[in-house]
Amino acid sequence: MYAQNVDTGVTRLRSKDELSDAEREFQDRIDNDIRIEPKDWMPEGYRKTLIRQISQHAHSEIVGQLPEGNWLTRAPSLKRKLILLAKVQDEAGHGLYLYSAAETLGVSRDEMQDALHTGKAKYSSIFNYPTLTWADIGAIGWLVDGSAIINQVPICRCSFGPYARAMVRVCKEESFHQRQGFDIMMTLAQGTPEQKQMAQDSLNRWWWPSIMMHGPRDEDSVNSAQSMEWKIKLFTNDELRQKFIDQTVPQAEYLGLTIPDPDLKWNEETGHYDYGEPNWDEFWQVLKGHGPCNRERLQARVDAHENGAWVREAAVAYADKQAAKRSTAVSQVA
Ligand SMILES: [Fe+2]
Ligand SMILES: [Fe+2]
């Protein structure tokens, strides 16, 4: 979901007999839950898929700061402002851990950022929706960070060491994010009728994007099988989506809010909620760059990068000066 539709380039899973000796040894390690570390041999497809997935994930964290950053100056109290500031800052940290994890696979931060800024790399579709009211900050924490936890807890056990370890800390912070969102929704839901309506309106707008955030239906995610074989992905999109719905419906009931899905109902036989079909056309449109805020989000990232050029230049000039000083000192000693 933070990395939607990552193409592994594999159309058919090969059996173990069809693998080379090195590939078979690699797959055996994964099957025995032995972590893969950056210096270990790995198939090119595994490396490329991970670079795509981790960098998409990193971009999602960074772009994900924008819809919420939009409300930092308008938070309703000092306490809410401090909490939101801390949360948005955490997301920057998540981006940094993930860029670092991807760098261990041989891609540079410049390359990844360039791919984002030129529109080659994707990020989660959810961050292309606007935050129209303060209640949206509640809905994002509750639903979007809630989805992030469901998606990311299993990644703590994925096969690639640096990615799995980064996720451990990320997940701890995500649960605080989810709680702060739920707390905002709770306050609004228990407030005046207008405040409760604001919370309901926000749920109405964020529900379907949150459902789609878990990625396309399993039958439309052709690349999932290989990612599951490599233990980069531990549950399918539909499994994660179901988990999210089962967890979130009782929370909405507790808040006294209504989920905007007329087909949503408890299924005694399966022990899960049945739910309606989201508008997948909208999902693909947003992913292709035609969502309500795609242009604005990308422009904000490009501007931030350009406005930060002087910091990078100053850092390089300082490093050069230090290096020159060191070499003069060395030649004097000699
Ligand atoms: Fe995050
Ligand atoms: Fe978060």
CSV table of C-alpha atoms and ligand atoms in Angstrom, one decimal:
chain,number,residue,atom,x,y,z
A,1,MET,CA,0.0,0.0,0.0
A,2,TYR,CA,2.7,2.5,0.7
A,3,ALA,CA,4.3,0.8,-2.2
A,4,GLN,CA,1.4,0.0,-4.6
A,5,ASN,CA,1.8,-2.3,-7.5
A,6,VAL,CA,5.5,-2.9,-7.5
A,7,ASP,CA,6.5,-4.7,-10.7
A,8,THR,CA,8.8,-7.6,-10.1
A,9,GLY,CA,9.2,-8.2,-13.8
A,10,VAL,CA,8.1,-11.8,-13.2
A,11,THR,CA,5.1,-13.2,-15.1
A,12,ARG,CA,5.4,-16.8,-13.9
A,13,LEU,CA,6.9,-18.4,-10.8
A,14,ARG,CA,9.6,-20.9,-11.5
A,15,SER,CA,9.8,-24.1,-9.6
A,16,LYS,CA,12.9,-24.9,-7.6
A,17,ASP,CA,14.2,-27.3,-10.3
A,18,GLU,CA,14.3,-24.4,-12.8
A,19,LEU,CA,16.5,-22.2,-10.5
A,20,SER,CA,20.3,-21.9,-10.8
A,21,ASP,CA,22.3,-23.3,-7.9
A,22,ALA,CA,22.8,-19.8,-6.5
A,23,GLU,CA,19.1,-18.9,-6.8
A,24,ARG,CA,18.1,-22.2,-5.1
A,25,GLU,CA,20.5,-21.5,-2.2
A,26,PHE,CA,19.1,-18.0,-1.9
A,27,GLN,CA,15.5,-19.3,-1.9
A,28,ASP,CA,16.4,-21.9,0.7
A,29,ARG,CA,17.7,-19.2,3.0
A,30,ILE,CA,14.5,-17.3,2.6
A,31,ASP,CA,12.4,-20.4,3.2
A,32,ASN,CA,14.3,-21.0,6.4
A,33,ASP,CA,13.7,-17.4,7.5
A,34,ILE,CA,17.4,-16.5,7.3
A,35,ARG,CA,17.6,-12.8,6.6
A,36,ILE,CA,19.3,-11.5,3.4
A,37,GLU,CA,21.9,-8.8,4.1
A,38,PRO,CA,23.2,-6.1,1.6
A,39,LYS,CA,26.5,-7.9,1.0
A,40,ASP,CA,24.9,-11.3,0.4
A,41,TRP,CA,24.4,-12.6,-3.2
A,42,MET,CA,20.9,-11.9,-4.4
A,43,PRO,CA,19.1,-12.3,-7.8
A,44,GLU,CA,18.9,-9.1,-9.8
A,45,GLY,CA,15.1,-9.2,-9.7
A,46,TYR,CA,15.1,-9.3,-5.9
A,47,ARG,CA,17.4,-6.3,-5.7
A,48,LYS,CA,15.4,-4.3,-8.3
A,49,THR,CA,12.0,-5.1,-6.7
A,50,LEU,CA,13.3,-4.1,-3.3
A,51,ILE,CA,14.7,-0.9,-4.6
A,52,ARG,CA,11.4,-0.1,-6.2
A,53,GLN,CA,9.4,-1.1,-3.1
A,54,ILE,CA,11.6,0.6,-0.5
A,55,SER,CA,12.0,3.8,-2.5
A,56,GLN,CA,8.2,4.0,-3.2
A,57,HIS,CA,7.7,3.5,0.5
A,58,ALA,CA,10.2,6.2,1.3
A,59,HIS,CA,8.6,8.6,-1.1
A,60,SER,CA,5.2,7.9,0.4
A,61,GLU,CA,6.5,8.9,3.8
A,62,ILE,CA,7.9,12.1,2.6
A,63,VAL,CA,5.0,13.1,0.3
A,64,GLY,CA,2.7,12.0,3.2
A,65,GLN,CA,3.9,15.0,5.2
A,66,LEU,CA,2.3,17.4,2.8
A,67,PRO,CA,-1.4,16.9,3.4
A,68,GLU,CA,-0.9,17.1,7.2
A,69,GLY,CA,1.7,19.9,7.0
A,70,ASN,CA,-1.1,21.9,5.5
A,71,TRP,CA,-2.8,22.0,8.9
A,72,LEU,CA,0.2,22.8,11.1
A,73,THR,CA,-0.5,26.5,11.2
A,74,ARG,CA,-4.2,26.0,11.7
A,75,ALA,CA,-4.3,23.3,14.4
A,76,PRO,CA,-7.1,24.2,16.9
A,77,SER,CA,-4.8,24.4,20.0
A,78,LEU,CA,-1.2,24.5,21.0
A,79,LYS,CA,-1.4,20.9,22.2
A,80,ARG,CA,-2.8,19.7,18.9
A,81,LYS,CA,-0.2,21.7,17.0
A,82,LEU,CA,2.7,20.1,19.0
A,83,ILE,CA,1.3,16.6,18.5
A,84,LEU,CA,0.9,17.1,14.8
A,85,LEU,CA,4.3,18.6,14.5
A,86,ALA,CA,5.9,15.6,16.2
A,87,LYS,CA,3.9,13.3,13.9
A,88,VAL,CA,4.8,15.0,10.7
A,89,GLN,CA,8.5,15.0,11.8
A,90,ASP,CA,8.2,11.3,12.5
A,91,GLU,CA,7.2,10.8,8.8
A,92,ALA,CA,10.3,12.6,7.7
A,93,GLY,CA,12.3,10.2,9.9
A,94,HIS,CA,10.5,7.2,8.3
A,95,GLY,CA,11.5,8.5,4.9
A,96,LEU,CA,15.1,8.8,6.0
A,97,TYR,CA,15.4,5.2,7.4
A,98,LEU,CA,13.9,3.9,4.2
A,99,TYR,CA,16.1,5.8,1.8
A,100,SER,CA,19.1,4.5,3.9
A,101,ALA,CA,17.8,1.0,3.7
A,102,ALA,CA,17.4,1.3,-0.1
A,103,GLU,CA,20.9,2.8,-0.4
A,104,THR,CA,22.4,-0.5,0.9
A,105,LEU,CA,21.1,-2.1,-2.3
A,106,GLY,CA,23.4,0.1,-4.5
A,107,VAL,CA,21.1,3.0,-5.5
A,108,SER,CA,21.9,6.5,-4.5
A,109,ARG,CA,19.7,9.0,-2.8
A,110,ASP,CA,20.1,11.4,-5.7
A,111,GLU,CA,18.8,8.7,-8.1
A,112,MET,CA,15.8,8.0,-6.0
A,113,GLN,CA,14.9,11.6,-5.5
A,114,ASP,CA,15.4,12.3,-9.2
A,115,ALA,CA,13.0,9.5,-10.0
A,116,LEU,CA,10.4,11.0,-7.7
A,117,HIS,CA,10.9,14.6,-9.0
A,118,THR,CA,10.6,13.5,-12.6
A,119,GLY,CA,7.5,11.5,-12.0
A,120,LYS,CA,9.1,8.2,-12.8
A,121,ALA,CA,8.8,6.8,-9.2
A,122,LYS,CA,5.4,6.3,-7.6
A,123,TYR,CA,4.2,7.0,-4.1
A,124,SER,CA,1.0,5.9,-2.3
A,125,SER,CA,-2.2,7.1,-4.1
A,126,ILE,CA,-3.7,8.2,-0.8
A,127,PHE,CA,-1.6,11.3,-0.5
A,128,ASN,CA,-3.1,12.8,-3.6
A,129,TYR,CA,-6.3,13.7,-1.8
A,130,PRO,CA,-6.8,17.1,-0.2
A,131,THR,CA,-7.2,17.8,3.5
A,132,LEU,CA,-10.2,20.1,3.6
A,133,THR,CA,-10.9,20.3,7.3
A,134,TRP,CA,-9.2,19.7,10.7
A,135,ALA,CA,-11.2,16.5,10.9
A,136,ASP,CA,-9.2,15.2,7.9
A,137,ILE,CA,-6.1,15.2,10.2
A,138,GLY,CA,-8.1,12.9,12.5
A,139,ALA,CA,-9.2,10.6,9.6
A,140,ILE,CA,-5.7,10.4,8.2
A,141,GLY,CA,-4.2,9.3,11.6
A,142,TRP,CA,-7.0,6.9,12.2
A,143,LEU,CA,-7.4,5.4,8.8
A,144,VAL,CA,-4.2,6.0,6.8
A,145,ASP,CA,-1.7,5.4,9.6
A,146,GLY,CA,-4.1,2.6,10.8
A,147,SER,CA,-3.6,1.0,7.3
A,148,ALA,CA,0.1,1.6,7.4
A,149,ILE,CA,0.4,-0.4,10.7
A,150,ILE,CA,-1.5,-3.3,9.2
A,151,ASN,CA,0.7,-3.3,6.1
A,152,GLN,CA,4.0,-2.6,7.9
A,153,VAL,CA,3.9,-4.9,10.9
A,154,PRO,CA,4.4,-8.0,8.7
A,155,ILE,CA,7.3,-6.2,6.9
A,156,CYS,CA,9.2,-6.3,10.2
A,157,ARG,CA,9.6,-10.0,9.3
A,158,CYS,CA,10.4,-9.6,5.6
A,159,SER,CA,13.5,-11.3,4.2
A,160,PHE,CA,15.7,-8.2,3.7
A,161,GLY,CA,17.5,-7.2,6.9
A,162,PRO,CA,17.7,-3.4,6.6
A,163,TYR,CA,14.1,-3.0,5.5
A,164,ALA,CA,12.8,-5.3,8.3
A,165,ARG,CA,14.8,-3.5,10.9
A,166,ALA,CA,13.7,0.0,9.8
A,167,MET,CA,10.1,-1.2,10.0
A,168,VAL,CA,10.4,-2.1,13.7
A,169,ARG,CA,10.9,1.5,14.8
A,170,VAL,CA,8.5,2.9,12.1
A,171,CYS,CA,5.7,0.6,13.5
A,172,LYS,CA,6.2,1.9,17.0
A,173,GLU,CA,5.7,5.4,15.8
A,174,GLU,CA,2.8,4.5,13.6
A,175,SER,CA,0.8,3.3,16.5
A,176,PHE,CA,1.1,6.7,18.2
A,177,HIS,CA,0.0,8.3,14.9
A,178,GLN,CA,-3.1,6.1,14.7
A,179,ARG,CA,-4.0,6.9,18.3
A,180,GLN,CA,-3.6,10.7,17.8
A,181,GLY,CA,-5.9,10.4,14.8
A,182,PHE,CA,-8.5,8.4,16.7
A,183,ASP,CA,-8.3,10.9,19.6
A,184,ILE,CA,-9.1,13.8,17.2
A,185,MET,CA,-12.1,11.8,15.7
A,186,MET,CA,-13.3,11.0,19.2
A,187,THR,CA,-13.2,14.6,20.4
A,188,LEU,CA,-15.1,15.7,17.3
A,189,ALA,CA,-17.6,12.9,17.5
A,190,GLN,CA,-18.4,13.8,21.1
A,191,GLY,CA,-18.6,17.5,20.3
A,192,THR,CA,-21.3,19.7,18.9
A,193,PRO,CA,-23.6,18.3,16.1
A,194,GLU,CA,-21.5,20.4,13.6
A,195,GLN,CA,-18.3,18.8,14.9
A,196,LYS,CA,-19.7,15.4,14.7
A,197,GLN,CA,-20.9,16.1,11.1
A,198,MET,CA,-17.4,17.3,10.3
A,199,ALA,CA,-16.0,13.9,11.5
A,200,GLN,CA,-18.6,12.1,9.5
A,201,ASP,CA,-17.9,14.1,6.3
A,202,SER,CA,-14.2,13.4,6.7
A,203,LEU,CA,-14.8,9.6,7.1
A,204,ASN,CA,-17.0,9.7,4.0
A,205,ARG,CA,-14.2,11.2,2.0
A,206,TRP,CA,-11.3,9.1,3.3
A,207,TRP,CA,-12.9,5.7,3.6
A,208,TRP,CA,-12.7,4.6,0.0
A,209,PRO,CA,-9.2,6.0,-0.6
A,210,SER,CA,-8.1,4.1,2.5
A,211,ILE,CA,-9.6,0.9,1.1
A,212,MET,CA,-7.8,1.4,-2.2
A,213,MET,CA,-4.6,2.2,-0.4
A,214,HIS,CA,-4.1,-1.5,0.1
A,215,GLY,CA,-3.5,-1.8,-3.6
A,216,PRO,CA,-5.4,-3.6,-6.4
A,217,ARG,CA,-7.4,-6.7,-6.0
A,218,ASP,CA,-5.3,-9.9,-5.8
A,219,GLU,CA,-6.4,-11.1,-9.2
A,220,ASP,CA,-5.1,-7.8,-10.6
A,221,SER,CA,-1.8,-7.9,-8.9
A,222,VAL,CA,0.1,-10.2,-11.2
A,223,ASN,CA,3.5,-9.5,-9.5
A,224,SER,CA,2.5,-10.5,-6.0
A,225,ALA,CA,3.3,-14.2,-6.2
A,226,GLN,CA,7.0,-13.5,-6.7
A,227,SER,CA,7.1,-10.9,-3.9
A,228,MET,CA,5.5,-13.5,-1.6
A,229,GLU,CA,7.9,-16.2,-2.6
A,230,TRP,CA,10.8,-13.8,-1.8
A,231,LYS,CA,9.1,-12.8,1.5
A,232,ILE,CA,9.1,-9.2,0.5
A,233,LYS,CA,5.4,-9.3,0.9
A,234,LEU,CA,3.9,-11.6,3.6
A,235,PHE,CA,0.1,-11.1,3.0
A,236,THR,CA,-1.8,-10.3,-0.2
A,237,ASN,CA,-3.5,-7.0,-0.8
A,238,ASP,CA,-7.0,-8.5,-0.2
A,239,GLU,CA,-5.9,-10.1,3.1
A,240,LEU,CA,-4.5,-6.8,4.4
A,241,ARG,CA,-7.6,-4.9,3.2
A,242,GLN,CA,-9.9,-7.4,5.0
A,243,LYS,CA,-7.8,-7.1,8.2
A,244,PHE,CA,-8.1,-3.3,8.0
A,245,ILE,CA,-11.9,-3.4,7.5
A,246,ASP,CA,-12.4,-6.0,10.3
A,247,GLN,CA,-10.4,-3.8,12.7
A,248,THR,CA,-11.9,-0.4,11.7
A,249,VAL,CA,-15.6,-1.1,11.6
A,250,PRO,CA,-16.0,-1.6,15.4
A,251,GLN,CA,-13.9,1.6,15.9
A,252,ALA,CA,-16.3,3.5,13.7
A,253,GLU,CA,-19.2,2.1,15.7
A,254,TYR,CA,-17.6,3.2,18.9
A,255,LEU,CA,-17.2,6.7,17.5
A,256,GLY,CA,-20.9,6.6,16.5
A,257,LEU,CA,-20.0,7.3,12.8
A,258,THR,CA,-21.3,5.5,9.7
A,259,ILE,CA,-19.0,3.9,7.2
A,260,PRO,CA,-20.1,5.0,3.7
A,261,ASP,CA,-20.5,1.5,2.3
A,262,PRO,CA,-24.0,0.2,1.9
A,263,ASP,CA,-22.7,-3.3,1.2
A,264,LEU,CA,-20.8,-3.5,4.5
A,265,LYS,CA,-22.1,-6.3,6.7
A,266,TRP,CA,-20.8,-8.9,9.1
A,267,ASN,CA,-20.6,-12.4,7.6
A,268,GLU,CA,-21.2,-15.0,10.3
A,269,GLU,CA,-19.9,-17.8,8.1
A,270,THR,CA,-16.5,-16.3,7.1
A,271,GLY,CA,-16.1,-14.4,10.4
A,272,HIS,CA,-15.2,-11.2,8.4
A,273,TYR,CA,-17.0,-8.2,7.1
A,274,ASP,CA,-18.3,-8.3,3.5
A,275,TYR,CA,-17.7,-5.0,1.8
A,276,GLY,CA,-18.5,-3.1,-1.5
A,277,GLU,CA,-16.2,-2.5,-4.4
A,278,PRO,CA,-14.3,0.7,-4.5
A,279,ASN,CA,-14.0,2.8,-7.7
A,280,TRP,CA,-10.9,1.2,-9.2
A,281,ASP,CA,-11.0,3.5,-12.2
A,282,GLU,CA,-10.4,6.3,-9.7
A,283,PHE,CA,-7.5,4.3,-8.1
A,284,TRP,CA,-5.7,3.8,-11.5
A,285,GLN,CA,-6.3,7.5,-12.5
A,286,VAL,CA,-4.8,8.7,-9.2
A,287,LEU,CA,-1.8,6.3,-9.5
A,288,LYS,CA,-1.2,7.5,-13.1
A,289,GLY,CA,-1.0,11.1,-11.8
A,290,HIS,CA,-4.5,12.4,-12.4
A,291,GLY,CA,-5.7,12.6,-8.8
A,292,PRO,CA,-6.9,15.8,-7.2
A,293,CYS,CA,-3.5,16.9,-5.8
A,294,ASN,CA,-0.8,14.9,-7.8
A,295,ARG,CA,0.6,18.0,-9.4
A,296,GLU,CA,0.6,20.1,-6.3
A,297,ARG,CA,2.3,17.4,-4.3
A,298,LEU,CA,5.0,16.8,-6.8
A,299,GLN,CA,5.6,20.5,-7.3
A,300,ALA,CA,6.0,20.9,-3.5
A,301,ARG,CA,8.7,18.3,-3.5
A,302,VAL,CA,10.5,19.7,-6.5
A,303,ASP,CA,10.4,23.2,-4.9
A,304,ALA,CA,11.7,21.9,-1.6
A,305,HIS,CA,14.6,20.2,-3.4
A,306,GLU,CA,15.4,23.4,-5.4
A,307,ASN,CA,15.1,25.7,-2.4
A,308,GLY,CA,17.5,23.4,-0.5
A,309,ALA,CA,20.2,23.6,-3.1
A,310,TRP,CA,22.2,26.2,-1.2
A,311,VAL,CA,22.3,23.9,1.9
A,312,ARG,CA,23.8,21.1,-0.2
A,313,GLU,CA,26.2,23.4,-1.9
A,314,ALA,CA,27.3,24.9,1.5
A,315,ALA,CA,27.8,21.3,2.9
A,316,VAL,CA,30.0,20.3,0.0
A,317,ALA,CA,32.0,23.6,0.2
A,318,TYR,CA,32.5,23.0,3.9
A,319,ALA,CA,33.6,19.3,3.4
A,320,ASP,CA,36.0,20.4,0.6
A,321,LYS,CA,37.5,23.1,2.9
A,322,GLN,CA,37.9,20.5,5.7
A,323,ALA,CA,39.6,18.0,3.4
A,324,ALA,CA,42.0,20.7,2.1
A,325,LYS,CA,42.9,21.7,5.7
A,326,ARG,CA,43.6,18.0,6.5
A,327,SER,CA,45.8,17.5,3.5
A,328,THR,CA,47.8,20.7,4.3
A,329,ALA,CA,48.2,19.5,7.9
A,330,VAL,CA,49.4,16.1,6.7
A,331,SER,CA,51.9,17.6,4.2
A,332,GLN,CA,53.3,19.9,7.0
A,333,VAL,CA,53.8,16.9,9.3
A,334,ALA,CA,55.6,15.1,6.4
B,1,FE,FE,5.1,6.8,8.5
B,2,FE,FE,2.5,7.7,10.3
